[in-house]
Amino acid sequence: MSDILLVESANIFIGKHDPSKSKHLKVSSLVLPTIEYTTVEHAGGGAPMKVKWNMGQINALEPTFKLVGFDEEAYRAAGIGSNAIEIFTMRGSIRRKSDGKELEMVAKFRGSMGSIKPSEYGPAKEFDHDHGLTDVTYYRLLIGGKEWFCVDFWRSKRVRFGIDELAKRRQFLGIA
């Protein structure tokens, strides 16, 4: 049966999880990264069309979030120019629409704060900051306690729904 899972609330933690440093009252948006594979375009001399071949490698992950006002912790974590690596944890409450059950969402990243962009101030709108992560070498997404996706640059691992997609590749490379 098909179902719909919708995020109803969200939070982010910068650095180690500490409930006193919750951003749940400041979060105005969270964007999980696009999972897009590197492709190579091929145009055979006698072929009737071009093909984009999937090279089996995910493009750089770029999660983003927006916080209302100024956030000292976010500015402290800014790795702009210093490449300071942090753990960023996006958390949320997801509602399964078929039966109303509430599920936990946890997205964990290892990377640095690559950008902080203040918005324009106006008396009739909230002043906020867009934040972008870079140097992302680890991403894990859990929904309802189930691992949907995990990729780890340093361990050459990519797991989706319990299947280690790169196990054979690590073996072929002699690193398994």
GROMACS .gro file of C-alpha atoms in nm:
model
  176
    1MET     CA    1   0.000   0.000   0.000
    2SER     CA    2   0.119   0.348  -0.081
    3ASP     CA    3   0.147   0.596   0.206
    4ILE     CA    4   0.237   0.958   0.274
    5LEU     CA    5   0.495   1.063   0.535
    6LEU     CA    6   0.496   1.436   0.615
    7VAL     CA    7   0.735   1.628   0.840
    8GLU     CA    8   0.531   1.821   1.098
    9SER     CA    9   0.806   1.973   1.315
   10ALA     CA   10   1.182   2.013   1.299
   11ASN     CA   11   1.489   2.091   1.503
   12ILE     CA   12   1.864   2.116   1.456
   13PHE     CA   13   2.158   2.068   1.687
   14ILE     CA   14   2.503   2.205   1.608
   15GLY     CA   15   2.782   2.003   1.770
   16LYS     CA   16   2.716   1.745   2.041
   17HIS     CA   17   2.352   1.685   2.124
   18ASP     CA   18   2.260   1.910   2.415
   19PRO     CA   19   1.888   1.979   2.475
   20SER     CA   20   1.978   2.323   2.615
   21LYS     CA   21   2.115   2.416   2.269
   22SER     CA   22   1.803   2.319   2.076
   23LYS     CA   23   1.709   2.539   1.778
   24HIS     CA   24   1.346   2.418   1.759
   25LEU     CA   25   1.207   2.768   1.823
   26LYS     CA   26   1.436   2.928   1.561
   27VAL     CA   27   1.416   2.678   1.274
   28SER     CA   28   1.219   2.815   0.982
   29SER     CA   29   1.340   2.557   0.729
   30LEU     CA   30   1.556   2.248   0.691
   31VAL     CA   31   1.662   2.106   0.356
   32LEU     CA   32   1.805   1.757   0.338
   33PRO     CA   33   2.067   1.721   0.065
   34THR     CA   34   1.990   1.620  -0.289
   35ILE     CA   35   2.122   1.272  -0.360
   36GLU     CA   36   2.243   1.298  -0.716
   37TYR     CA   37   2.491   1.073  -0.890
   38THR     CA   38   2.787   1.191  -1.095
   39THR     CA   39   2.721   1.123  -1.461
   40VAL     CA   40   2.931   1.123  -1.775
   41GLU     CA   41   2.768   1.209  -2.104
   42HIS     CA   42   2.851   0.974  -2.388
   43ALA     CA   43   2.777   1.037  -2.754
   44GLY     CA   44   2.874   0.738  -2.967
   45GLY     CA   45   2.972   0.828  -3.323
   46GLY     CA   46   2.700   0.612  -3.472
   47ALA     CA   47   2.456   0.619  -3.182
   48PRO     CA   48   2.104   0.762  -3.229
   49MET     CA   49   2.120   0.948  -2.897
   50LYS     CA   50   2.339   1.061  -2.610
   51VAL     CA   51   2.346   0.873  -2.280
   52LYS     CA   52   2.434   0.998  -1.933
   53TRP     CA   53   2.615   0.710  -1.762
   54ASN     CA   54   2.585   0.688  -1.385
   55MET     CA   55   2.939   0.662  -1.245
   56GLY     CA   56   2.827   0.524  -0.908
   57GLN     CA   57   2.948   0.825  -0.710
   58ILE     CA   58   2.726   1.074  -0.528
   59ASN     CA   59   2.784   1.444  -0.590
   60ALA     CA   60   2.878   1.662  -0.293
   61LEU     CA   61   2.600   1.678  -0.033
   62GLU     CA   62   2.482   2.028   0.060
   63PRO     CA   63   2.221   2.032   0.338
   64THR     CA   64   2.088   2.373   0.440
   65PHE     CA   65   1.881   2.527   0.714
   66LYS     CA   66   1.738   2.864   0.807
   67LEU     CA   67   1.729   3.009   1.159
   68VAL     CA   68   1.530   3.315   1.264
   69GLY     CA   69   1.739   3.602   1.403
   70PHE     CA   70   2.103   3.569   1.506
   71ASP     CA   71   2.237   3.245   1.650
   72GLU     CA   72   2.565   3.259   1.839
   73GLU     CA   73   2.623   2.886   1.807
   74ALA     CA   74   2.584   2.892   1.432
   75TYR     CA   75   2.832   3.177   1.400
   76ARG     CA   76   3.072   2.995   1.632
   77ALA     CA   77   3.048   2.684   1.416
   78ALA     CA   78   3.118   2.877   1.098
   79GLY     CA   79   3.407   2.687   0.945
   80ILE     CA   80   3.441   2.945   0.671
   81GLY     CA   81   3.813   2.955   0.604
   82SER     CA   82   3.894   2.729   0.900
   83ASN     CA   83   3.721   2.408   0.786
   84ALA     CA   84   3.616   2.331   1.145
   85ILE     CA   85   3.434   1.998   1.132
   86GLU     CA   86   3.119   1.960   1.342
   87ILE     CA   87   2.833   1.718   1.383
   88PHE     CA   88   2.498   1.862   1.270
   89THR     CA   89   2.181   1.675   1.362
   90MET     CA   90   1.847   1.758   1.204
   91ARG     CA   91   1.556   1.603   1.388
   92GLY     CA   92   1.189   1.596   1.310
   93SER     CA   93   0.849   1.453   1.375
   94ILE     CA   94   0.691   1.276   1.078
   95ARG     CA   95   0.325   1.181   1.056
   96ARG     CA   96   0.224   0.871   0.860
   97LYS     CA   97  -0.104   0.981   0.706
   98SER     CA   98  -0.263   0.636   0.658
   99ASP     CA   99  -0.294   0.570   1.031
  100GLY     CA  100  -0.182   0.896   1.199
  101LYS     CA  101   0.123   0.736   1.361
  102GLU     CA  102   0.403   0.975   1.455
  103LEU     CA  103   0.758   0.872   1.356
  104GLU     CA  104   1.098   1.012   1.448
  105MET     CA  105   1.328   1.148   1.177
  106VAL     CA  106   1.701   1.191   1.245
  107ALA     CA  107   1.947   1.316   0.984
  108LYS     CA  108   2.307   1.334   1.101
  109PHE     CA  109   2.591   1.505   0.913
  110ARG     CA  110   2.965   1.547   0.962
  111GLY     CA  111   3.089   1.863   0.792
  112SER     CA  112   3.151   2.232   0.834
  113MET     CA  113   2.942   2.546   0.814
  114GLY     CA  114   3.030   2.662   0.465
  115SER     CA  115   2.803   2.964   0.445
  116ILE     CA  116   2.592   3.195   0.658
  117LYS     CA  117   2.380   3.438   0.462
  118PRO     CA  118   2.177   3.701   0.649
  119SER     CA  119   1.846   3.803   0.494
  120GLU     CA  120   1.729   4.156   0.436
  121TYR     CA  121   1.569   4.328   0.732
  122GLY     CA  122   1.214   4.463   0.699
  123PRO     CA  123   0.967   4.571   0.968
  124ALA     CA  124   0.702   4.329   0.840
  125LYS     CA  125   0.920   4.016   0.814
  126GLU     CA  126   1.151   3.805   1.026
  127PHE     CA  127   1.523   3.863   0.992
  128ASP     CA  128   1.689   3.526   0.947
  129HIS     CA  129   2.005   3.355   0.827
  130ASP     CA  130   2.048   3.083   0.566
  131HIS     CA  131   2.312   2.828   0.665
  132GLY     CA  132   2.484   2.587   0.428
  133LEU     CA  133   2.701   2.290   0.513
  134THR     CA  134   3.009   2.190   0.317
  135ASP     CA  135   3.286   1.932   0.366
  136VAL     CA  136   3.005   1.680   0.426
  137THR     CA  137   3.173   1.339   0.461
  138TYR     CA  138   2.898   1.157   0.649
  139TYR     CA  139   2.519   1.152   0.619
  140ARG     CA  140   2.277   0.914   0.786
  141LEU     CA  141   1.897   0.931   0.761
  142LEU     CA  142   1.677   0.737   1.004
  143ILE     CA  143   1.298   0.738   0.983
  144GLY     CA  144   1.098   0.557   1.248
  145GLY     CA  145   1.420   0.395   1.373
  146LYS     CA  146   1.491   0.243   1.031
  147GLU     CA  147   1.806   0.341   0.840
  148TRP     CA  148   1.694   0.467   0.501
  149PHE     CA  149   2.033   0.593   0.384
  150CYS     CA  150   2.389   0.623   0.510
  151VAL     CA  151   2.701   0.732   0.324
  152ASP     CA  152   3.048   0.763   0.476
  153PHE     CA  153   3.329   0.907   0.261
  154TRP     CA  154   3.613   0.791   0.490
  155ARG     CA  155   3.490   0.431   0.516
  156SER     CA  156   3.383   0.409   0.149
  157LYS     CA  157   3.037   0.295   0.257
  158ARG     CA  158   2.693   0.358   0.117
  159VAL     CA  159   2.404   0.173   0.281
  160ARG     CA  160   2.042   0.195   0.176
  161PHE     CA  161   1.773   0.007   0.372
  162GLY     CA  162   2.033  -0.232   0.519
  163ILE     CA  163   2.209  -0.311   0.191
  164ASP     CA  164   2.579  -0.216   0.177
  165GLU     CA  165   2.597  -0.109  -0.186
  166LEU     CA  166   2.977  -0.072  -0.195
  167ALA     CA  167   3.085  -0.391  -0.015
  168LYS     CA  168   3.197  -0.558  -0.337
  169ARG     CA  169   3.373  -0.242  -0.457
  170ARG     CA  170   3.572  -0.219  -0.131
  171GLN     CA  171   3.670  -0.583  -0.184
  172PHE     CA  172   3.781  -0.514  -0.544
  173LEU     CA  173   3.986  -0.217  -0.423
  174GLY     CA  174   4.152  -0.430  -0.154
  175ILE     CA  175   4.019  -0.223   0.137
  176ALA     CA  176   3.754  -0.463   0.270
   0.00000   0.00000   0.00000
